[in-house]
Amino acid sequence: MKSSIFTAPISRLKEFNNLFIELTEKNCNQRCKHCYINFPLSKKVKDFIPIDIIKKALNDTMQENLQCIYLTGAEPMTHPDFNSILRLCLKRCNVCICTNGSFINEKKARFLKRVEDESNFEIIFKLSIDHYNEIKNDDIRGRGTYRQVLNAVKSLVKYNFNPILCITNYYKEDKNILLAEFKKICDKIGFETMPHNFAINECYEKTKQIEINSDKWESLDCEYGRILTTKGIYTCPFLSNDHRGRCGSDFTDFSDKTLLETSLCANCIKNKNLMFGINFTSFNC
Ligand code: SF4
């Protein structure tokens, strides 16, 4: 008799290289159309992770081969202790700030360079921008965001940072065209780019249930890392604070297995490669 029970593929943590830390679950100054976070109506949510939880996590993961700590959110730079957290994490390994760029101007970039110079590791930036056309970008991310992020890029480049532009392919356009047009914009502002300066991801459709119809992928974020939030440990930023991605309360005892059963997982599988982590083999930082 044919079984109708659906068996979801399983992913296992192959190596714990990426530690994501959610500095705030809901606090963001933007409301992008494609964001997977369900925001409260009020923009004034103060749900910042206490620094002691981060200190404990860094201690508990001492034996892991961490390559990069990712400061994520919502918008991580809204955390009131952002600078202390950054310095703390830089004692351990490279730190990637995943930001919308709105808190970065020349003064901040100069300060961040000083912080990096005090450390043996690097600060990497992943900046969100979704279209090379200002009107199309601002339609997705909000008015003025295009100029803000390009200003952030210019400021970072001035202080010798080498940011990665994270592009969500909201309009489902040809990736080669997107890359070529983004390259032109970067050339105009004096940012010499290589292919690894762009990370284009498929757009997650919030309301559409996508079925998992393949167990083939190159790499998934849940195979190379975990995310720490105020509520515990989860498989990846997509499933942070979602019971389906729960791995445990802290890093002394957490699950290394994940059942790929959500439509977010289907999106990752469709994307084939890491959506949040950096592929360091192609990025010579
Ligand atoms: S959403 Fe993606 S990274 Fe997260 S558990 Fe599913 S497949 Fe893994």
CSV table of C-alpha atoms and ligand atoms in Angstrom, one decimal:
chain,number,residue,atom,x,y,z
A,1,MET,CA,0.0,0.0,0.0
A,2,LYS,CA,1.3,3.4,-0.9
A,3,SER,CA,2.1,5.6,2.1
A,4,SER,CA,0.8,9.2,1.9
A,5,ILE,CA,3.1,10.3,4.8
A,6,PHE,CA,5.3,13.2,3.7
A,7,THR,CA,8.9,12.9,4.8
A,8,ALA,CA,10.8,16.1,4.9
A,9,PRO,CA,14.5,16.2,4.1
A,10,ILE,CA,16.8,16.6,7.1
A,11,SER,CA,19.9,18.8,7.3
A,12,ARG,CA,22.7,18.4,9.8
A,13,LEU,CA,25.2,20.9,11.1
A,14,LYS,CA,28.4,20.0,9.2
A,15,GLU,CA,30.6,22.6,10.8
A,16,PHE,CA,29.7,25.4,13.2
A,17,ASN,CA,31.3,28.3,11.3
A,18,ASN,CA,28.7,31.0,11.5
A,19,LEU,CA,27.2,32.4,14.7
A,20,PHE,CA,24.3,34.7,14.0
A,21,ILE,CA,23.3,36.9,16.9
A,22,GLU,CA,19.9,38.6,16.7
A,23,LEU,CA,20.4,41.9,18.5
A,24,THR,CA,16.8,42.8,18.2
A,25,GLU,CA,13.8,40.8,17.0
A,26,LYS,CA,11.5,43.6,15.9
A,27,ASN,CA,13.3,46.9,16.2
A,28,CYS,CA,13.8,48.4,12.7
A,29,ASN,CA,13.5,51.9,11.2
A,30,GLN,CA,12.3,50.5,7.9
A,31,ARG,CA,9.4,48.4,6.7
A,32,CYS,CA,10.5,46.6,3.5
A,33,LYS,CA,7.8,44.8,1.6
A,34,HIS,CA,9.6,41.5,1.4
A,35,CYS,CA,10.8,41.3,5.0
A,36,TYR,CA,10.0,37.9,6.6
A,37,ILE,CA,9.6,39.6,10.0
A,38,ASN,CA,6.0,40.2,11.2
A,39,PHE,CA,6.4,43.7,12.6
A,40,PRO,CA,4.2,45.2,15.3
A,41,LEU,CA,2.4,48.3,14.3
A,42,SER,CA,4.5,50.5,16.6
A,43,LYS,CA,8.0,51.2,15.5
A,44,LYS,CA,9.1,51.7,19.1
A,45,VAL,CA,9.7,48.1,20.2
A,46,LYS,CA,12.6,47.8,22.6
A,47,ASP,CA,13.5,44.1,22.5
A,48,PHE,CA,17.2,44.2,22.6
A,49,ILE,CA,19.3,41.1,23.6
A,50,PRO,CA,21.2,41.5,26.9
A,51,ILE,CA,24.9,41.6,26.5
A,52,ASP,CA,25.3,38.8,29.2
A,53,ILE,CA,23.5,36.3,26.9
A,54,ILE,CA,26.0,37.1,24.2
A,55,LYS,CA,29.0,36.7,26.6
A,56,LYS,CA,27.7,33.3,27.7
A,57,ALA,CA,27.2,32.1,24.1
A,58,LEU,CA,30.7,33.2,23.2
A,59,ASN,CA,32.0,31.2,26.1
A,60,ASP,CA,29.9,28.1,25.3
A,61,THR,CA,31.1,28.0,21.7
A,62,MET,CA,34.8,28.3,22.6
A,63,GLN,CA,35.5,24.9,21.0
A,64,GLU,CA,33.8,25.7,17.7
A,65,ASN,CA,35.6,26.8,14.6
A,66,LEU,CA,33.8,30.1,14.2
A,67,GLN,CA,34.7,32.0,11.1
A,68,CYS,CA,32.3,34.8,11.4
A,69,ILE,CA,29.8,36.3,13.8
A,70,TYR,CA,26.9,38.0,12.2
A,71,LEU,CA,25.1,40.8,14.0
A,72,THR,CA,21.5,40.7,12.7
A,73,GLY,CA,18.1,41.9,13.5
A,74,ALA,CA,15.6,43.4,12.4
A,75,GLU,CA,18.2,46.4,12.4
A,76,PRO,CA,21.1,45.5,14.6
A,77,MET,CA,22.6,49.0,14.7
A,78,THR,CA,19.5,50.1,16.8
A,79,HIS,CA,20.9,48.2,19.8
A,80,PRO,CA,21.9,50.7,22.5
A,81,ASP,CA,25.0,48.6,23.3
A,82,PHE,CA,25.9,48.0,19.6
A,83,ASN,CA,29.5,49.3,19.9
A,84,SER,CA,30.3,47.2,23.0
A,85,ILE,CA,28.8,44.0,21.4
A,86,LEU,CA,30.8,44.7,18.2
A,87,ARG,CA,34.1,45.0,20.2
A,88,LEU,CA,33.3,41.9,22.3
A,89,CYS,CA,32.6,39.8,19.2
A,90,LEU,CA,35.7,41.1,17.4
A,91,LYS,CA,37.8,39.5,20.1
A,92,ARG,CA,36.7,36.1,18.8
A,93,CYS,CA,36.6,36.3,15.0
A,94,ASN,CA,35.5,38.4,12.0
A,95,VAL,CA,32.2,40.1,12.5
A,96,CYS,CA,29.7,40.8,9.8
A,97,ILE,CA,27.2,43.6,10.3
A,98,CYS,CA,23.9,42.9,8.4
A,99,THR,CA,22.3,46.3,8.1
A,100,ASN,CA,20.1,48.5,6.1
A,101,GLY,CA,22.9,51.1,6.2
A,102,SER,CA,20.8,54.0,7.5
A,103,PHE,CA,23.0,54.4,10.6
A,104,ILE,CA,26.3,54.6,8.6
A,105,ASN,CA,27.7,58.0,7.6
A,106,GLU,CA,31.3,59.1,7.2
A,107,LYS,CA,31.7,59.8,11.0
A,108,LYS,CA,30.4,56.3,11.9
A,109,ALA,CA,32.5,54.6,9.2
A,110,ARG,CA,35.6,56.4,10.6
A,111,PHE,CA,34.7,55.2,14.1
A,112,LEU,CA,34.1,51.6,12.9
A,113,LYS,CA,37.5,51.6,11.2
A,114,ARG,CA,39.1,52.6,14.5
A,115,VAL,CA,37.3,49.7,16.2
A,116,GLU,CA,38.5,47.3,13.5
A,117,ASP,CA,42.1,48.6,13.9
A,118,GLU,CA,42.0,47.8,17.6
A,119,SER,CA,41.2,44.1,16.7
A,120,ASN,CA,43.0,41.3,14.9
A,121,PHE,CA,39.9,40.6,12.9
A,122,GLU,CA,37.8,42.3,10.3
A,123,ILE,CA,34.5,44.0,10.1
A,124,ILE,CA,32.5,43.0,7.1
A,125,PHE,CA,29.3,44.7,6.0
A,126,LYS,CA,26.3,43.3,4.3
A,127,LEU,CA,24.2,46.2,3.2
A,128,SER,CA,20.6,45.7,1.9
A,129,ILE,CA,19.6,47.4,-1.3
A,130,ASP,CA,17.1,45.8,-3.6
A,131,HIS,CA,17.2,47.6,-6.9
A,132,TYR,CA,19.7,49.7,-9.0
A,133,ASN,CA,16.8,52.1,-9.9
A,134,GLU,CA,16.1,54.5,-7.1
A,135,ILE,CA,12.3,54.5,-7.6
A,136,LYS,CA,12.0,50.8,-7.7
A,137,ASN,CA,14.3,50.3,-4.6
A,138,ASP,CA,12.4,52.9,-2.6
A,139,ASP,CA,9.1,51.4,-3.6
A,140,ILE,CA,10.3,48.2,-1.8
A,141,ARG,CA,12.3,49.6,1.1
A,142,GLY,CA,10.8,53.1,1.7
A,143,ARG,CA,11.4,56.6,0.5
A,144,GLY,CA,15.0,57.8,0.8
A,145,THR,CA,16.5,54.4,1.5
A,146,TYR,CA,18.4,54.2,-1.9
A,147,ARG,CA,20.3,57.4,-1.2
A,148,GLN,CA,20.9,56.4,2.4
A,149,VAL,CA,22.5,53.0,1.5
A,150,LEU,CA,24.6,54.5,-1.3
A,151,ASN,CA,25.9,57.1,1.1
A,152,ALA,CA,26.7,54.3,3.6
A,153,VAL,CA,28.6,52.4,0.8
A,154,LYS,CA,30.6,55.6,-0.1
A,155,SER,CA,31.5,56.2,3.5
A,156,LEU,CA,32.6,52.7,4.1
A,157,VAL,CA,34.7,52.6,0.9
A,158,LYS,CA,36.3,55.8,1.9
A,159,TYR,CA,37.6,54.0,5.1
A,160,ASN,CA,38.8,51.0,3.1
A,161,PHE,CA,35.9,48.6,3.9
A,162,ASN,CA,34.8,46.3,1.2
A,163,PRO,CA,31.0,45.9,1.6
A,164,ILE,CA,28.7,43.3,0.2
A,165,LEU,CA,25.5,44.5,-1.3
A,166,CYS,CA,22.6,42.1,-0.5
A,167,ILE,CA,19.9,42.3,-3.2
A,168,THR,CA,16.6,40.6,-2.9
A,169,ASN,CA,15.3,39.9,-6.4
A,170,TYR,CA,11.9,41.3,-5.6
A,171,TYR,CA,10.9,41.9,-9.3
A,172,LYS,CA,12.3,38.5,-10.4
A,173,GLU,CA,14.6,40.1,-12.9
A,174,ASP,CA,17.5,38.5,-14.8
A,175,LYS,CA,20.4,38.2,-12.4
A,176,ASN,CA,23.0,39.1,-14.9
A,177,ILE,CA,21.3,42.4,-15.8
A,178,LEU,CA,20.9,43.2,-12.0
A,179,LEU,CA,24.6,42.5,-11.5
A,180,ALA,CA,25.7,44.6,-14.5
A,181,GLU,CA,23.5,47.6,-13.5
A,182,PHE,CA,24.6,47.5,-9.8
A,183,LYS,CA,28.2,47.4,-11.0
A,184,LYS,CA,27.6,50.6,-13.0
A,185,ILE,CA,26.1,52.3,-10.0
A,186,CYS,CA,29.1,51.3,-7.8
A,187,ASP,CA,31.6,52.4,-10.5
A,188,LYS,CA,29.8,55.8,-10.4
A,189,ILE,CA,30.4,56.3,-6.7
A,190,GLY,CA,34.0,55.0,-6.9
A,191,PHE,CA,33.4,51.5,-5.5
A,192,GLU,CA,35.4,49.0,-7.5
A,193,THR,CA,33.5,45.7,-7.1
A,194,MET,CA,34.1,42.1,-7.8
A,195,PRO,CA,31.4,39.5,-8.2
A,196,HIS,CA,31.6,38.6,-4.4
A,197,ASN,CA,30.5,42.1,-3.6
A,198,PHE,CA,27.0,41.2,-4.6
A,199,ALA,CA,24.7,38.6,-3.0
A,200,ILE,CA,21.5,38.2,-4.9
A,201,ASN,CA,18.8,36.1,-3.2
A,202,GLU,CA,15.4,34.9,-4.4
A,203,CYS,CA,12.5,36.8,-2.9
A,204,TYR,CA,10.6,35.0,-0.2
A,205,GLU,CA,6.9,35.3,-0.9
A,206,LYS,CA,5.2,35.6,2.5
A,207,THR,CA,1.8,34.5,1.5
A,208,LYS,CA,2.7,31.7,-0.9
A,209,GLN,CA,3.1,28.1,0.3
A,210,ILE,CA,6.1,26.7,-1.6
A,211,GLU,CA,6.4,22.9,-1.6
A,212,ILE,CA,9.8,21.2,-1.0
A,213,ASN,CA,10.2,19.1,-4.2
A,214,SER,CA,13.9,18.5,-4.0
A,215,ASP,CA,16.5,17.4,-1.5
A,216,LYS,CA,19.4,18.8,-3.6
A,217,TRP,CA,21.2,21.9,-2.6
A,218,GLU,CA,24.8,23.2,-2.5
A,219,SER,CA,24.8,24.6,1.0
A,220,LEU,CA,22.2,25.8,3.6
A,221,ASP,CA,22.7,28.2,6.4
A,222,CYS,CA,21.5,25.6,8.9
A,223,GLU,CA,24.4,23.3,7.8
A,224,TYR,CA,27.0,25.9,8.9
A,225,GLY,CA,25.6,27.8,11.8
A,226,ARG,CA,23.0,28.7,14.3
A,227,ILE,CA,21.3,31.8,15.5
A,228,LEU,CA,21.2,33.1,19.1
A,229,THR,CA,18.2,35.1,20.1
A,230,THR,CA,16.9,36.3,23.5
A,231,LYS,CA,14.6,33.2,23.5
A,232,GLY,CA,17.3,30.6,22.7
A,233,ILE,CA,19.0,28.9,19.8
A,234,TYR,CA,17.4,28.5,16.4
A,235,THR,CA,18.5,26.9,13.1
A,236,CYS,CA,18.8,30.1,11.0
A,237,PRO,CA,17.8,33.7,10.8
A,238,PHE,CA,14.7,32.8,8.8
A,239,LEU,CA,13.4,30.5,11.6
A,240,SER,CA,14.6,32.6,14.6
A,241,ASN,CA,12.0,32.6,17.4
A,242,ASP,CA,9.9,30.1,15.3
A,243,HIS,CA,9.1,26.8,17.1
A,244,ARG,CA,9.9,24.9,13.9
A,245,GLY,CA,13.5,26.1,14.1
A,246,ARG,CA,14.1,25.7,17.8
A,247,CYS,CA,17.4,23.9,18.7
A,248,GLY,CA,17.6,24.5,22.4
A,249,SER,CA,18.0,27.1,25.2
A,250,ASP,CA,21.7,27.6,24.9
A,251,PHE,CA,24.9,26.4,23.3
A,252,THR,CA,25.7,23.8,26.0
A,253,ASP,CA,23.1,21.5,24.6
A,254,PHE,CA,21.5,22.2,21.2
A,255,SER,CA,20.3,20.1,18.3
A,256,ASP,CA,22.5,19.7,15.2
A,257,LYS,CA,19.6,18.3,13.1
A,258,THR,CA,16.8,20.2,11.3
A,259,LEU,CA,13.7,18.9,9.5
A,260,LEU,CA,13.3,21.0,6.4
A,261,GLU,CA,9.6,21.3,6.5
A,262,THR,CA,8.7,25.0,6.1
A,263,SER,CA,8.1,27.1,2.9
A,264,LEU,CA,11.1,29.2,4.1
A,265,CYS,CA,13.2,26.0,3.7
A,266,ALA,CA,11.8,25.5,0.3
A,267,ASN,CA,13.0,29.0,-0.6
A,268,CYS,CA,16.5,28.2,0.7
A,269,ILE,CA,16.6,25.0,-1.3
A,270,LYS,CA,15.4,26.9,-4.4
A,271,ASN,CA,18.2,29.4,-3.8
A,272,LYS,CA,20.7,26.5,-3.6
A,273,ASN,CA,23.3,28.5,-1.6
A,274,LEU,CA,23.7,30.2,1.7
A,275,MET,CA,21.2,33.1,2.0
A,276,PHE,CA,22.7,34.7,5.1
A,277,GLY,CA,26.2,33.4,5.6
A,278,ILE,CA,29.2,34.5,3.5
A,279,ASN,CA,30.8,32.0,1.2
A,280,PHE,CA,34.4,32.8,2.2
A,281,THR,CA,35.9,30.5,-0.5
A,282,SER,CA,34.8,33.1,-3.1
A,283,PHE,CA,35.5,36.1,-0.9
A,284,ASN,CA,39.1,37.1,-0.3
A,285,CYS,CA,38.6,39.4,2.6
B,1,SF4,S1,14.9,28.2,6.4
B,1,SF4,FE1,16.7,27.5,5.2
B,1,SF4,S2,18.5,27.7,6.6
B,1,SF4,FE2,16.6,27.7,7.8
B,1,SF4,S3,16.2,25.6,8.4
B,1,SF4,FE3,15.1,25.9,6.5
B,1,SF4,S4,16.5,25.3,4.9
B,1,SF4,FE4,17.7,25.6,6.7
